[in-house]
Structure formats: structure tokens, C-alpha cells
mmCIF file with all atom_site columns, C-alpha atoms and ligand atoms in Angstrom:
data_model
loop_
_atom_site.group_PDB
_atom_site.id
_atom_site.type_symbol
_atom_site.label_atom_id
_atom_site.label_alt_id
_atom_site.label_comp_id
_atom_site.label_asym_id
_atom_site.label_entity_id
_atom_site.label_seq_id
_atom_site.pdbx_PDB_ins_code
_atom_site.Cartn_x
_atom_site.Cartn_y
_atom_site.Cartn_z
_atom_site.occupancy
_atom_site.B_iso_or_equiv
_atom_site.pdbx_formal_charge
_atom_site.auth_seq_id
_atom_site.auth_comp_id
_atom_site.auth_asym_id
_atom_site.auth_atom_id
_atom_site.pdbx_PDB_model_num
ATOM   1   C CA . MET A 1 1   ? 124.090 75.574 45.774 1.00 63.00 ? 1   MET A CA 1
ATOM   2   C CA . ALA A 1 2   ? 125.254 79.109 45.687 1.00 79.00 ? 2   ALA A CA 1
ATOM   3   C CA . ALA A 1 3   ? 126.648 79.656 49.233 1.00 93.00 ? 3   ALA A CA 1
ATOM   4   C CA . PRO A 1 4   ? 127.240 76.313 50.971 1.00 97.00 ? 4   PRO A CA 1
ATOM   5   C CA . VAL A 1 5   ? 126.908 76.264 54.577 1.00 98.00 ? 5   VAL A CA 1
ATOM   6   C CA . ILE A 1 6   ? 130.358 75.437 56.204 1.00 98.00 ? 6   ILE A CA 1
ATOM   7   C CA . GLY A 1 7   ? 130.914 74.651 59.846 1.00 98.00 ? 7   GLY A CA 1
ATOM   8   C CA . VAL A 1 8   ? 134.066 75.226 61.779 1.00 98.00 ? 8   VAL A CA 1
ATOM   9   C CA . LEU A 1 9   ? 134.399 72.680 64.412 1.00 98.00 ? 9   LEU A CA 1
ATOM   10  C CA . ALA A 1 10  ? 134.428 74.938 67.502 1.00 98.00 ? 10  ALA A CA 1
ATOM   11  C CA . LEU A 1 11  ? 135.920 73.122 70.502 1.00 98.00 ? 11  LEU A CA 1
ATOM   12  C CA . GLN A 1 12  ? 139.444 74.664 70.544 1.00 97.00 ? 12  GLN A CA 1
ATOM   13  C CA . GLY A 1 13  ? 141.711 76.644 68.182 1.00 95.00 ? 13  GLY A CA 1
ATOM   14  C CA . ASP A 1 14  ? 141.678 79.397 65.753 1.00 96.00 ? 14  ASP A CA 1
ATOM   15  C CA . VAL A 1 15  ? 137.810 79.206 64.948 1.00 97.00 ? 15  VAL A CA 1
ATOM   16  C CA . ARG A 1 16  ? 137.120 82.739 64.365 1.00 97.00 ? 16  ARG A CA 1
ATOM   17  C CA . GLU A 1 17  ? 139.786 83.043 61.612 1.00 97.00 ? 17  GLU A CA 1
ATOM   18  C CA . HIS A 1 18  ? 138.407 80.069 59.659 1.00 98.00 ? 18  HIS A CA 1
ATOM   19  C CA . VAL A 1 19  ? 134.862 81.676 59.926 1.00 98.00 ? 19  VAL A CA 1
ATOM   20  C CA . THR A 1 20  ? 136.259 85.014 58.583 1.00 98.00 ? 20  THR A CA 1
ATOM   21  C CA . ALA A 1 21  ? 138.279 83.246 55.771 1.00 98.00 ? 21  ALA A CA 1
ATOM   22  C CA . LEU A 1 22  ? 135.286 81.122 54.612 1.00 98.00 ? 22  LEU A CA 1
ATOM   23  C CA . THR A 1 23  ? 132.807 84.157 54.628 1.00 98.00 ? 23  THR A CA 1
ATOM   24  C CA . ALA A 1 24  ? 135.496 86.059 52.563 1.00 97.00 ? 24  ALA A CA 1
ATOM   25  C CA . ALA A 1 25  ? 135.591 83.031 50.127 1.00 97.00 ? 25  ALA A CA 1
ATOM   26  C CA . GLY A 1 26  ? 131.704 82.867 49.623 1.00 97.00 ? 26  GLY A CA 1
ATOM   27  C CA . ALA A 1 27  ? 130.473 80.377 52.230 1.00 98.00 ? 27  ALA A CA 1
ATOM   28  C CA . GLN A 1 28  ? 127.770 80.729 54.925 1.00 98.00 ? 28  GLN A CA 1
ATOM   29  C CA . ALA A 1 29  ? 130.248 79.969 57.915 1.00 98.00 ? 29  ALA A CA 1
ATOM   30  C CA . ARG A 1 30  ? 129.094 79.049 61.333 1.00 98.00 ? 30  ARG A CA 1
ATOM   31  C CA . PRO A 1 31  ? 130.720 77.439 64.446 1.00 98.00 ? 31  PRO A CA 1
ATOM   32  C CA . VAL A 1 32  ? 129.774 73.664 65.176 1.00 98.00 ? 32  VAL A CA 1
ATOM   33  C CA . ARG A 1 33  ? 129.858 72.351 68.784 1.00 98.00 ? 33  ARG A CA 1
ATOM   34  C CA . ARG A 1 34  ? 126.857 70.119 68.843 1.00 98.00 ? 34  ARG A CA 1
ATOM   35  C CA . PRO A 1 35  ? 125.548 67.049 66.780 1.00 98.00 ? 35  PRO A CA 1
ATOM   36  C CA . ALA A 1 36  ? 122.479 69.233 65.732 1.00 98.00 ? 36  ALA A CA 1
ATOM   37  C CA . GLU A 1 37  ? 124.697 71.888 64.242 1.00 98.00 ? 37  GLU A CA 1
ATOM   38  C CA . LEU A 1 38  ? 126.747 69.541 62.527 1.00 98.00 ? 38  LEU A CA 1
ATOM   39  C CA . ASP A 1 39  ? 123.560 68.134 60.942 1.00 98.00 ? 39  ASP A CA 1
ATOM   40  C CA . ALA A 1 40  ? 122.870 71.583 59.351 1.00 98.00 ? 40  ALA A CA 1
ATOM   41  C CA . VAL A 1 41  ? 126.173 72.032 57.384 1.00 98.00 ? 41  VAL A CA 1
ATOM   42  C CA . ASP A 1 42  ? 127.398 70.833 53.914 1.00 98.00 ? 42  ASP A CA 1
ATOM   43  C CA . GLY A 1 43  ? 131.128 70.810 54.968 1.00 98.00 ? 43  GLY A CA 1
ATOM   44  C CA . LEU A 1 44  ? 133.414 71.106 58.067 1.00 98.00 ? 44  LEU A CA 1
ATOM   45  C CA . VAL A 1 45  ? 136.757 72.782 59.004 1.00 98.00 ? 45  VAL A CA 1
ATOM   46  C CA . ILE A 1 46  ? 138.705 71.295 61.489 1.00 98.00 ? 46  ILE A CA 1
ATOM   47  C CA . PRO A 1 47  ? 140.708 74.096 62.701 1.00 98.00 ? 47  PRO A CA 1
ATOM   48  C CA . GLY A 1 48  ? 144.590 74.569 63.982 1.00 96.00 ? 48  GLY A CA 1
ATOM   49  C CA . GLY A 1 49  ? 145.083 74.255 67.682 1.00 96.00 ? 49  GLY A CA 1
ATOM   50  C CA . GLU A 1 50  ? 146.225 71.199 69.593 1.00 97.00 ? 50  GLU A CA 1
ATOM   51  C CA . SER A 1 51  ? 145.075 67.906 68.347 1.00 98.00 ? 51  SER A CA 1
ATOM   52  C CA . THR A 1 52  ? 145.411 66.006 71.561 1.00 98.00 ? 52  THR A CA 1
ATOM   53  C CA . THR A 1 53  ? 142.765 68.643 73.169 1.00 98.00 ? 53  THR A CA 1
ATOM   54  C CA . ILE A 1 54  ? 140.546 68.617 70.131 1.00 98.00 ? 54  ILE A CA 1
ATOM   55  C CA . SER A 1 55  ? 140.487 64.806 70.261 1.00 98.00 ? 55  SER A CA 1
ATOM   56  C CA . LYS A 1 56  ? 139.329 64.631 73.924 1.00 98.00 ? 56  LYS A CA 1
ATOM   57  C CA . LEU A 1 57  ? 136.881 67.374 73.340 1.00 98.00 ? 57  LEU A CA 1
ATOM   58  C CA . VAL A 1 58  ? 135.362 65.672 70.249 1.00 98.00 ? 58  VAL A CA 1
ATOM   59  C CA . ASP A 1 59  ? 134.446 62.810 72.753 1.00 98.00 ? 59  ASP A CA 1
ATOM   60  C CA . ILE A 1 60  ? 133.291 64.965 75.566 1.00 98.00 ? 60  ILE A CA 1
ATOM   61  C CA . PHE A 1 61  ? 130.832 66.880 73.194 1.00 98.00 ? 61  PHE A CA 1
ATOM   62  C CA . GLU A 1 62  ? 129.715 63.573 71.664 1.00 98.00 ? 62  GLU A CA 1
ATOM   63  C CA . LEU A 1 63  ? 130.832 64.608 68.008 1.00 98.00 ? 63  LEU A CA 1
ATOM   64  C CA . ARG A 1 64  ? 132.993 61.597 67.485 1.00 98.00 ? 64  ARG A CA 1
ATOM   65  C CA . ASP A 1 65  ? 130.210 59.229 65.918 1.00 98.00 ? 65  ASP A CA 1
ATOM   66  C CA . PRO A 1 66  ? 128.329 61.833 64.047 1.00 98.00 ? 66  PRO A CA 1
ATOM   67  C CA . ILE A 1 67  ? 131.605 63.249 62.405 1.00 98.00 ? 67  ILE A CA 1
ATOM   68  C CA . ASP A 1 68  ? 132.581 59.744 61.655 1.00 98.00 ? 68  ASP A CA 1
ATOM   69  C CA . LYS A 1 69  ? 129.416 58.996 60.031 1.00 98.00 ? 69  LYS A CA 1
ATOM   70  C CA . ARG A 1 70  ? 129.301 62.314 57.967 1.00 98.00 ? 70  ARG A CA 1
ATOM   71  C CA . ILE A 1 71  ? 132.921 61.698 56.667 1.00 98.00 ? 71  ILE A CA 1
ATOM   72  C CA . ALA A 1 72  ? 131.848 58.163 55.591 1.00 97.00 ? 72  ALA A CA 1
ATOM   73  C CA . ALA A 1 73  ? 128.650 59.658 53.769 1.00 97.00 ? 73  ALA A CA 1
ATOM   74  C CA . GLY A 1 74  ? 131.065 61.933 51.972 1.00 97.00 ? 74  GLY A CA 1
ATOM   75  C CA . MET A 1 75  ? 130.814 65.369 53.785 1.00 98.00 ? 75  MET A CA 1
ATOM   76  C CA . PRO A 1 76  ? 133.877 67.534 52.614 1.00 98.00 ? 76  PRO A CA 1
ATOM   77  C CA . VAL A 1 77  ? 136.123 68.388 55.476 1.00 98.00 ? 77  VAL A CA 1
ATOM   78  C CA . TYR A 1 78  ? 139.366 70.391 55.552 1.00 98.00 ? 78  TYR A CA 1
ATOM   79  C CA . GLY A 1 79  ? 141.787 70.237 58.456 1.00 98.00 ? 79  GLY A CA 1
ATOM   80  C CA . SER A 1 80  ? 144.662 72.780 58.882 1.00 98.00 ? 80  SER A CA 1
ATOM   81  C CA . CYS A 1 81  ? 147.639 71.806 61.118 1.00 98.00 ? 81  CYS A CA 1
ATOM   82  C CA . ALA A 1 82  ? 145.863 70.193 64.084 1.00 98.00 ? 82  ALA A CA 1
ATOM   83  C CA . GLY A 1 83  ? 142.920 69.567 61.918 1.00 98.00 ? 83  GLY A CA 1
ATOM   84  C CA . MET A 1 84  ? 145.298 67.785 59.412 1.00 98.00 ? 84  MET A CA 1
ATOM   85  C CA . ILE A 1 85  ? 146.297 65.459 62.432 1.00 98.00 ? 85  ILE A CA 1
ATOM   86  C CA . MET A 1 86  ? 142.745 64.889 63.116 1.00 98.00 ? 86  MET A CA 1
ATOM   87  C CA . LEU A 1 87  ? 142.045 63.412 59.698 1.00 98.00 ? 87  LEU A CA 1
ATOM   88  C CA . ALA A 1 88  ? 145.071 61.272 59.347 1.00 98.00 ? 88  ALA A CA 1
ATOM   89  C CA . THR A 1 89  ? 144.970 57.566 59.557 1.00 97.00 ? 89  THR A CA 1
ATOM   90  C CA . GLU A 1 90  ? 148.343 57.210 61.301 1.00 97.00 ? 90  GLU A CA 1
ATOM   91  C CA . VAL A 1 91  ? 149.861 59.883 63.739 1.00 98.00 ? 91  VAL A CA 1
ATOM   92  C CA . LEU A 1 92  ? 153.613 59.769 64.755 1.00 97.00 ? 92  LEU A CA 1
ATOM   93  C CA . ASP A 1 93  ? 154.717 61.422 68.015 1.00 96.00 ? 93  ASP A CA 1
ATOM   94  C CA . GLY A 1 94  ? 151.069 61.624 69.020 1.00 96.00 ? 94  GLY A CA 1
ATOM   95  C CA . ARG A 1 95  ? 149.890 60.681 72.550 1.00 96.00 ? 95  ARG A CA 1
ATOM   96  C CA . PRO A 1 96  ? 148.843 57.404 72.658 1.00 94.00 ? 96  PRO A CA 1
ATOM   97  C CA . ASP A 1 97  ? 145.211 58.301 73.496 1.00 95.00 ? 97  ASP A CA 1
ATOM   98  C CA . GLN A 1 98  ? 144.634 60.786 70.914 1.00 97.00 ? 98  GLN A CA 1
ATOM   99  C CA . ARG A 1 99  ? 142.111 59.640 68.071 1.00 97.00 ? 99  ARG A CA 1
ATOM   100 C CA . GLY A 1 100 ? 141.393 61.095 64.716 1.00 97.00 ? 100 GLY A CA 1
ATOM   101 C CA . PHE A 1 101 ? 138.778 60.479 62.127 1.00 97.00 ? 101 PHE A CA 1
ATOM   102 C CA . ASP A 1 102 ? 140.730 58.007 59.931 1.00 84.00 ? 102 ASP A CA 1
ATOM   103 C CA . GLY A 1 103 ? 139.837 60.195 56.890 1.00 95.00 ? 103 GLY A CA 1
ATOM   104 C CA . ILE A 1 104 ? 143.103 60.533 54.741 1.00 98.00 ? 104 ILE A CA 1
ATOM   105 C CA . ALA A 1 105 ? 145.182 57.422 54.416 1.00 98.00 ? 105 ALA A CA 1
ATOM   106 C CA . MET A 1 106 ? 148.448 59.026 55.336 1.00 98.00 ? 106 MET A CA 1
ATOM   107 C CA . THR A 1 107 ? 151.041 59.056 58.343 1.00 98.00 ? 107 THR A CA 1
ATOM   108 C CA . VAL A 1 108 ? 151.768 62.520 59.735 1.00 98.00 ? 108 VAL A CA 1
ATOM   109 C CA . ARG A 1 109 ? 154.200 63.520 62.252 1.00 97.00 ? 109 ARG A CA 1
ATOM   110 C CA . ARG A 1 110 ? 153.189 66.147 64.797 1.00 96.00 ? 110 ARG A CA 1
ATOM   111 C CA . ASN A 1 111 ? 155.565 68.776 65.468 1.00 93.00 ? 111 ASN A CA 1
ATOM   112 C CA . ALA A 1 112 ? 157.786 67.596 62.676 1.00 93.00 ? 112 ALA A CA 1
ATOM   113 C CA . PHE A 1 113 ? 159.539 70.718 61.692 1.00 87.00 ? 113 PHE A CA 1
ATOM   114 C CA . GLY A 1 114 ? 161.680 70.667 64.911 1.00 76.00 ? 114 GLY A CA 1
ATOM   115 C CA . ARG A 1 115 ? 162.041 72.815 67.841 1.00 59.00 ? 115 ARG A CA 1
ATOM   116 C CA . GLN A 1 116 ? 164.571 75.188 66.232 1.00 52.00 ? 116 GLN A CA 1
ATOM   117 C CA . VAL A 1 117 ? 162.165 76.178 63.831 1.00 64.00 ? 117 VAL A CA 1
ATOM   118 C CA . ASP A 1 118 ? 158.955 75.946 65.748 1.00 78.00 ? 118 ASP A CA 1
ATOM   119 C CA . SER A 1 119 ? 157.290 78.241 63.381 1.00 86.00 ? 119 SER A CA 1
ATOM   120 C CA . PHE A 1 120 ? 158.259 79.569 59.921 1.00 86.00 ? 120 PHE A CA 1
ATOM   121 C CA . GLU A 1 121 ? 156.656 80.802 56.702 1.00 91.00 ? 121 GLU A CA 1
ATOM   122 C CA . ALA A 1 122 ? 157.468 79.561 53.171 1.00 93.00 ? 122 ALA A CA 1
ATOM   123 C CA . PRO A 1 123 ? 155.848 80.108 49.753 1.00 95.00 ? 123 PRO A CA 1
ATOM   124 C CA . VAL A 1 124 ? 154.056 76.864 48.891 1.00 97.00 ? 124 VAL A CA 1
ATOM   125 C CA . GLU A 1 125 ? 152.378 76.187 45.286 1.00 98.00 ? 125 GLU A CA 1
ATOM   126 C CA . ILE A 1 126 ? 149.331 74.226 45.659 1.00 98.00 ? 126 ILE A CA 1
ATOM   127 C CA . THR A 1 127 ? 147.922 72.253 42.705 1.00 98.00 ? 127 THR A CA 1
ATOM   128 C CA . GLY A 1 128 ? 144.381 73.497 41.999 1.00 97.00 ? 128 GLY A CA 1
ATOM   129 C CA . VAL A 1 129 ? 144.924 77.056 43.459 1.00 97.00 ? 129 VAL A CA 1
ATOM   130 C CA . PRO A 1 130 ? 145.724 79.465 40.862 1.00 96.00 ? 130 PRO A CA 1
ATOM   131 C CA . GLY A 1 131 ? 147.633 82.529 41.200 1.00 97.00 ? 131 GLY A CA 1
ATOM   132 C CA . GLY A 1 132 ? 150.989 81.628 42.363 1.00 97.00 ? 132 GLY A CA 1
ATOM   133 C CA . PRO A 1 133 ? 152.421 80.210 45.657 1.00 97.00 ? 133 PRO A CA 1
ATOM   134 C CA . LEU A 1 134 ? 150.393 80.710 48.994 1.00 97.00 ? 134 LEU A CA 1
ATOM   135 C CA . HIS A 1 135 ? 152.370 82.383 51.713 1.00 95.00 ? 135 HIS A CA 1
ATOM   136 C CA . ALA A 1 136 ? 152.201 79.346 54.127 1.00 96.00 ? 136 ALA A CA 1
ATOM   137 C CA . VAL A 1 137 ? 152.536 79.831 57.868 1.00 95.00 ? 137 VAL A CA 1
ATOM   138 C CA . PHE A 1 138 ? 153.554 76.928 59.808 1.00 95.00 ? 138 PHE A CA 1
ATOM   139 C CA . ILE A 1 139 ? 153.270 76.770 63.713 1.00 94.00 ? 139 ILE A CA 1
ATOM   140 C CA . ARG A 1 140 ? 154.368 73.580 65.307 1.00 94.00 ? 140 ARG A CA 1
ATOM   141 C CA . ALA A 1 141 ? 153.091 72.030 62.375 1.00 95.00 ? 141 ALA A CA 1
ATOM   142 C CA . PRO A 1 142 ? 152.862 68.357 61.293 1.00 96.00 ? 142 PRO A CA 1
ATOM   143 C CA . TRP A 1 143 ? 154.253 67.008 58.081 1.00 96.00 ? 143 TRP A CA 1
ATOM   144 C CA . VAL A 1 144 ? 152.858 64.075 55.865 1.00 98.00 ? 144 VAL A CA 1
ATOM   145 C CA . GLU A 1 145 ? 155.534 61.173 56.011 1.00 97.00 ? 145 GLU A CA 1
ATOM   146 C CA . ARG A 1 146 ? 153.579 58.692 53.800 1.00 98.00 ? 146 ARG A CA 1
ATOM   147 C CA . VAL A 1 147 ? 150.674 58.804 51.653 1.00 98.00 ? 147 VAL A CA 1
ATOM   148 C CA . GLY A 1 148 ? 148.420 55.954 50.843 1.00 98.00 ? 148 GLY A CA 1
ATOM   149 C CA . GLU A 1 149 ? 146.519 54.908 47.639 1.00 96.00 ? 149 GLU A CA 1
ATOM   150 C CA . GLY A 1 150 ? 144.167 57.652 46.417 1.00 97.00 ? 150 GLY A CA 1
ATOM   151 C CA . VAL A 1 151 ? 145.737 60.468 48.133 1.00 98.00 ? 151 VAL A CA 1
ATOM   152 C CA . GLU A 1 152 ? 146.765 63.341 45.929 1.00 98.00 ? 152 GLU A CA 1
ATOM   153 C CA . VAL A 1 153 ? 149.847 65.513 47.139 1.00 98.00 ? 153 VAL A CA 1
ATOM   154 C CA . LEU A 1 154 ? 148.774 69.050 46.425 1.00 98.00 ? 154 LEU A CA 1
ATOM   155 C CA . GLY A 1 155 ? 151.894 71.022 47.975 1.00 98.00 ? 155 GLY A CA 1
ATOM   156 C CA . THR A 1 156 ? 155.401 70.459 49.358 1.00 98.00 ? 156 THR A CA 1
ATOM   157 C CA . VAL A 1 157 ? 157.889 72.840 50.705 1.00 96.00 ? 157 VAL A CA 1
ATOM   158 C CA . ALA A 1 158 ? 160.037 74.108 47.975 1.00 93.00 ? 158 ALA A CA 1
ATOM   159 C CA . ASP A 1 159 ? 163.478 74.720 49.722 1.00 86.00 ? 159 ASP A CA 1
ATOM   160 C CA . GLY A 1 160 ? 165.298 75.127 52.977 1.00 82.00 ? 160 GLY A CA 1
ATOM   161 C CA . PRO A 1 161 ? 165.855 72.344 55.472 1.00 80.00 ? 161 PRO A CA 1
ATOM   162 C CA . ALA A 1 162 ? 162.367 70.867 55.032 1.00 87.00 ? 162 ALA A CA 1
ATOM   163 C CA . ALA A 1 163 ? 162.662 70.735 51.122 1.00 91.00 ? 163 ALA A CA 1
ATOM   164 C CA . GLY A 1 164 ? 160.321 68.178 49.557 1.00 95.00 ? 164 GLY A CA 1
ATOM   165 C CA . ARG A 1 165 ? 158.216 67.714 52.824 1.00 96.00 ? 165 ARG A CA 1
ATOM   166 C CA . ILE A 1 166 ? 154.469 66.896 51.856 1.00 98.00 ? 166 ILE A CA 1
ATOM   167 C CA . VAL A 1 167 ? 152.347 69.856 53.473 1.00 98.00 ? 167 VAL A CA 1
ATOM   168 C CA . ALA A 1 168 ? 148.956 69.695 51.475 1.00 98.00 ? 168 ALA A CA 1
ATOM   169 C CA . VAL A 1 169 ? 146.878 66.749 50.443 1.00 98.00 ? 169 VAL A CA 1
ATOM   170 C CA . ARG A 1 170 ? 143.434 65.761 49.319 1.00 98.00 ? 170 ARG A CA 1
ATOM   171 C CA . GLN A 1 171 ? 141.676 62.521 49.220 1.00 98.00 ? 171 GLN A CA 1
ATOM   172 C CA . HIS A 1 172 ? 138.203 62.663 47.641 1.00 97.00 ? 172 HIS A CA 1
ATOM   173 C CA . ASN A 1 173 ? 136.234 65.030 49.685 1.00 98.00 ? 173 ASN A CA 1
ATOM   174 C CA . LEU A 1 174 ? 138.934 65.620 52.315 1.00 98.00 ? 174 LEU A CA 1
ATOM   175 C CA . LEU A 1 175 ? 141.613 68.296 52.249 1.00 98.00 ? 175 LEU A CA 1
ATOM   176 C CA . ALA A 1 176 ? 144.399 68.930 54.720 1.00 98.00 ? 176 ALA A CA 1
ATOM   177 C CA . THR A 1 177 ? 147.274 71.309 55.035 1.00 98.00 ? 177 THR A CA 1
ATOM   178 C CA . SER A 1 178 ? 150.018 71.637 57.468 1.00 98.00 ? 178 SER A CA 1
ATOM   179 C CA . PHE A 1 179 ? 149.851 75.388 57.480 1.00 97.00 ? 179 PHE A CA 1
ATOM   180 C CA . HIS A 1 180 ? 147.406 78.106 58.343 1.00 97.00 ? 180 HIS A CA 1
ATOM   181 C CA . PRO A 1 181 ? 145.959 79.862 55.363 1.00 97.00 ? 181 PRO A CA 1
ATOM   182 C CA . GLU A 1 182 ? 143.368 81.470 57.692 1.00 96.00 ? 182 GLU A CA 1
ATOM   183 C CA . LEU A 1 183 ? 146.094 83.474 59.188 1.00 96.00 ? 183 LEU A CA 1
ATOM   184 C CA . THR A 1 184 ? 147.231 85.375 56.179 1.00 95.00 ? 184 THR A CA 1
ATOM   185 C CA . GLY A 1 185 ? 144.053 87.083 54.562 1.00 94.00 ? 185 GLY A CA 1
ATOM   186 C CA . ASP A 1 186 ? 144.330 85.243 51.339 1.00 96.00 ? 186 ASP A CA 1
ATOM   187 C CA . PRO A 1 187 ? 141.051 83.323 50.723 1.00 95.00 ? 187 PRO A CA 1
ATOM   188 C CA . ARG A 1 188 ? 142.292 81.253 47.892 1.00 98.00 ? 188 ARG A CA 1
ATOM   189 C CA . LEU A 1 189 ? 142.630 77.873 49.793 1.00 98.00 ? 189 LEU A CA 1
ATOM   190 C CA . HIS A 1 190 ? 139.469 78.439 51.576 1.00 98.00 ? 190 HIS A CA 1
ATOM   191 C CA . ALA A 1 191 ? 137.871 79.220 47.877 1.00 98.00 ? 191 ALA A CA 1
ATOM   192 C CA . TYR A 1 192 ? 139.239 75.890 46.868 1.00 98.00 ? 192 TYR A CA 1
ATOM   193 C CA . PHE A 1 193 ? 137.434 74.169 49.802 1.00 98.00 ? 193 PHE A CA 1
ATOM   194 C CA . VAL A 1 194 ? 134.119 76.087 49.467 1.00 98.00 ? 194 VAL A CA 1
ATOM   195 C CA . ASP A 1 195 ? 134.248 74.970 45.793 1.00 97.00 ? 195 ASP A CA 1
ATOM   196 C CA . LEU A 1 196 ? 134.931 71.607 46.782 1.00 98.00 ? 196 LEU A CA 1
ATOM   197 C CA . VAL A 1 197 ? 131.748 71.758 49.047 1.00 98.00 ? 197 VAL A CA 1
ATOM   198 C CA . ARG A 1 198 ? 129.626 73.417 46.251 1.00 97.00 ? 198 ARG A CA 1
ATOM   199 C CA . THR A 1 199 ? 130.535 70.824 43.765 1.00 95.00 ? 199 THR A CA 1
ATOM   200 C CA . ALA A 1 200 ? 130.498 67.656 46.193 1.00 92.00 ? 200 ALA A CA 1
ATOM   201 C CA . PRO A 1 201 ? 127.681 65.109 44.971 1.00 79.00 ? 201 PRO A CA 1
HETATM 202 N N1 . LIG B 2 .   ? 151.129 70.911 67.296 1.00 77.44 ? 1   LIG B N1 1
HETATM 203 C C1 . LIG B 2 .   ? 149.790 70.856 67.372 1.00 77.44 ? 1   LIG B C1 1
HETATM 204 C C2 . LIG B 2 .   ? 149.167 69.532 67.458 1.00 77.44 ? 1   LIG B C2 1
HETATM 205 O O1 . LIG B 2 .   ? 149.860 68.543 67.646 1.00 77.44 ? 1   LIG B O1 1
HETATM 206 C C3 . LIG B 2 .   ? 149.389 71.487 65.955 1.00 77.44 ? 1   LIG B C3 1
HETATM 207 C C4 . LIG B 2 .   ? 149.797 72.962 65.867 1.00 77.44 ? 1   LIG B C4 1
HETATM 208 C C5 . LIG B 2 .   ? 148.695 73.825 65.092 1.00 77.44 ? 1   LIG B C5 1
HETATM 209 O O2 . LIG B 2 .   ? 147.495 73.509 64.809 1.00 77.44 ? 1   LIG B O2 1
HETATM 210 N N2 . LIG B 2 .   ? 149.076 74.962 64.998 1.00 77.44 ? 1   LIG B N2 1
HETATM 211 O O3 . LIG B 2 .   ? 147.820 69.553 67.512 1.00 77.44 ? 1   LIG B O3 1
#
């Protein structure tokens, strides 16, 4: 598979930035809003935005079942920020009616870094991404409080008040980051995901 087709869930959030980053990383990227569009992609990105809104729109656009089924069948998915929340099996400080895809066995806390540091930037070293730390941008970001069996921790915050917090994980074909690599013009994290899609069985 030379240039895999990767969809970006285009219900809410920073869709265009992910399309640009995926294209720069060698994928054919396109927005996904309908089940038929989902059928045509090899992998999916769930963008940053607002997980409670994305959760509602997933139902309205009748994408919940089709996405659940594709995930169960092994489709690679990458979730950033709100997308990470959508992939978690457990969400703390969520709204009672928000629902994700039960993809990665982890507990995430919404808006975890606190109001004082609503948004911040930090270098984060990611296992499997060569070339030094990524410049990670966090915007009302979740962190991962617990990971279950089979979940690989790929990155943690190095220092400061949030030192040691888990901000990048992978479980089989599912990848999630608390931060937004689509905002920095560095395609390495997207390249990692494009590779994952390209080599997925
Ligand atoms: N706080 C948002 C949520 O709960 C995530 C923020 C983001 O994606 N930048 O969904």
C-alpha cells in the first residue's frame, strides 16, 4: 500500500489541520462524515475539539456502530486530545452522557492539566518517533491516569508540575495523544500513524 487512504472524522474540531498533516506525511487524506465515507478509508483520525460534542454528533450522523465495527475489525485509529478521550474505555470529569468507542484500555481525565495552565507547550519524547522530542501543544488537554494490559506508554511529560503524566499511548492499531501535533507543522507523529496504517494487517 503506497499512500494509504486516511479519513479525518469531520463532525467538529480541527479537521483541516489533520488533513494537511496527513497529506504532508504521505497519506491520501479526506474528511469522513458518512458511513459510506468511512467504508472507503484504511485508517481514521479523530481530531481535537470537544469530546462531548463529537460524542453527540457521532450518534446524529449514525457513525457509532460503523466506527465500533471497524475498530473491532482492526482499523487503525489515531485520536488527538478530544480524540484521545473518544478512544478511552473510561473518562473522568466527563459528562455522564458522553460516550466513546471503548478502544484503548485506559482511564483519561478531561481538562486534567487544570485551569491555571489551560494551555501549554512542552517537549515530549515519543517512543518510535525518531529525531528528538516533539514540540507538544496542550489545549485543555486530558492526561492518562491509568493504562490497562496491552497498552504501551509512548510518551510522558518530562518536567514541570505535570512531570510524569502520560500523554501518548498505543494499543495495537490504536494511537492517542493528549496534544496536537497537527498544529506545529512537524509531520513526524502523523508519519508514525501513516506507517501504522500502511503496515496494519
Ligand atoms: N477539553 C476537550 C474535551 O474534553 C478537549 C480539548 C481539545 O481537544 N483541545 O473534549
